[in-house]
Amino acid sequence: MTLEDARTAAPAVRRVVQFVRGHADELVSEMADRIAERESAYRPGALLTGEEVTAMCRHALANAAAVLSDDSAVALAQMRAGALLHAEQGVPVTAALHALRIGGQIVWMAVMTAETRRTGLVDASSRVWATVDALSQAVTDAYDLREARGARRNSRRRAELLDALFHGERGCSLEIAAELRLPLDGDFVVVTGVSEHGRGPLCGLEDRLLARGVMSVWQRAHEAEHGLVVLGLRFDLDQLCAELADRATTPTGVSEVFHDLDHVRAALAEASIARSAGRPGSADVVRHDQALVPLLIASAPAAARRLANAVLGGILALERRERETLLTTLQAWLEQGGSPAAAAGLLHCHRNTVGYRLRRVAELTDRDLGRPADVARLHLALDIVDVLGMRDQPSGKST
């Protein structure tokens, strides 16, 4: 609208305001009746009383007149407050906006009937319907605010329930299970993974499980992510581990299967131990009922580290390149059942090279590779080095 248009429209707008305020009682009465007739949410006794519907119409009319008079800040704030109250009383946003349109039509038809200067009405019409739009936006804002508050409340409540489920002292109550929609008994496992750079280690797994009809609940924090998964006849532990292997980005631990939600906390401890048995920097999925040696190492890391240093300390003290060469050769030899030829094939080098490196291992560890007891200690020490990530320690730091 140009400045000249605004000057032309101003008198007409003032007349509209005067008419609305001068005929408020009749307009409010007609609005209340028509809204109750055409919008079921406002029928007296449905959600609001007849008096409350009438009061709503009176406030809306007064607020509309104020907005038309360029006094919109307070009026729109009052409109939002009223809409928020009705939202709390259960009035749908579609019903609230419909009622506002009905009221706007009634007022505009009454103004057109009373106003004889048609040119002025045309000039004022854009302001009038802009006012209806502004009031509608205030109503929408109020409902958006309520929804955001509700989402925050629900989010806080769910966080409290998950914390009680995974870390509570008293086990899982009927209330927790009901609110999280979990069965009280069944085949359950707990999964846990460490977050990396604030990113969940099992990204998208919950949705993927849900798409397969598998129920799960997850607690996500900056450091870790825990999940309780409900297994079934069509989705067992092996299938879950396959999904985890496909999604995991860091070492992931899986508890043993349990059947009572009161055991969630103990299962989380199992899963955490299993997770710590994964190789650092890997995406290993470790089950608590398997990989017993890594689990023993992870459950007593300080003692395991001392054992590894006692057996392999001479190698761990070497410069990185030589250290890695000897450890890799030892590992290949052990994996190939003590066969230098097979180890050479795996490492793509000559058998004599493997023999030289193994003699160097025996010299640095003071172990006889022909004695089963010494080989067993070397095997265990090498497992410890891998589980605890000791290959990458600085040279000379073998303690």
mmCIF file with all atom_site columns, C-alpha atoms in Angstrom, residues 88 145-160:
data_model
loop_
_atom_site.group_PDB
_atom_site.id
_atom_site.type_symbol
_atom_site.label_atom_id
_atom_site.label_alt_id
_atom_site.label_comp_id
_atom_site.label_asym_id
_atom_site.label_entity_id
_atom_site.label_seq_id
_atom_site.pdbx_PDB_ins_code
_atom_site.Cartn_x
_atom_site.Cartn_y
_atom_site.Cartn_z
_atom_site.occupancy
_atom_site.B_iso_or_equiv
_atom_site.pdbx_formal_charge
_atom_site.auth_seq_id
_atom_site.auth_comp_id
_atom_site.auth_asym_id
_atom_site.auth_atom_id
_atom_site.pdbx_PDB_model_num
ATOM 1  C CA . GLU A 1 88  ? -4.563 -26.550 27.269 1.00 0.00 ? 88  GLU A CA 1
ATOM 2  C CA . LEU A 1 145 ? 4.599  -22.886 21.845 1.00 0.00 ? 145 LEU A CA 1
ATOM 3  C CA . ARG A 1 146 ? 2.393  -25.411 23.635 1.00 0.00 ? 146 ARG A CA 1
ATOM 4  C CA . GLU A 1 147 ? 3.629  -28.207 21.383 1.00 0.00 ? 147 GLU A CA 1
ATOM 5  C CA . ALA A 1 148 ? 7.254  -27.238 22.014 1.00 0.00 ? 148 ALA A CA 1
ATOM 6  C CA . ARG A 1 149 ? 6.664  -27.155 25.770 1.00 0.00 ? 149 ARG A CA 1
ATOM 7  C CA . GLY A 1 150 ? 4.951  -30.527 25.617 1.00 0.00 ? 150 GLY A CA 1
ATOM 8  C CA . ALA A 1 151 ? 7.813  -31.988 23.602 1.00 0.00 ? 151 ALA A CA 1
ATOM 9  C CA . ARG A 1 152 ? 10.325 -30.698 26.167 1.00 0.00 ? 152 ARG A CA 1
ATOM 10 C CA . ARG A 1 153 ? 8.271  -32.146 29.015 1.00 0.00 ? 153 ARG A CA 1
ATOM 11 C CA . ASN A 1 154 ? 7.954  -35.478 27.238 1.00 0.00 ? 154 ASN A CA 1
ATOM 12 C CA . SER A 1 155 ? 11.658 -35.474 26.424 1.00 0.00 ? 155 SER A CA 1
ATOM 13 C CA . ARG A 1 156 ? 12.592 -34.792 30.053 1.00 0.00 ? 156 ARG A CA 1
ATOM 14 C CA . ARG A 1 157 ? 10.205 -37.470 31.291 1.00 0.00 ? 157 ARG A CA 1
ATOM 15 C CA . ARG A 1 158 ? 11.536 -40.036 28.825 1.00 0.00 ? 158 ARG A CA 1
ATOM 16 C CA . ALA A 1 159 ? 15.114 -39.184 29.825 1.00 0.00 ? 159 ALA A CA 1
ATOM 17 C CA . GLU A 1 160 ? 14.180 -39.742 33.480 1.00 0.00 ? 160 GLU A CA 1
#
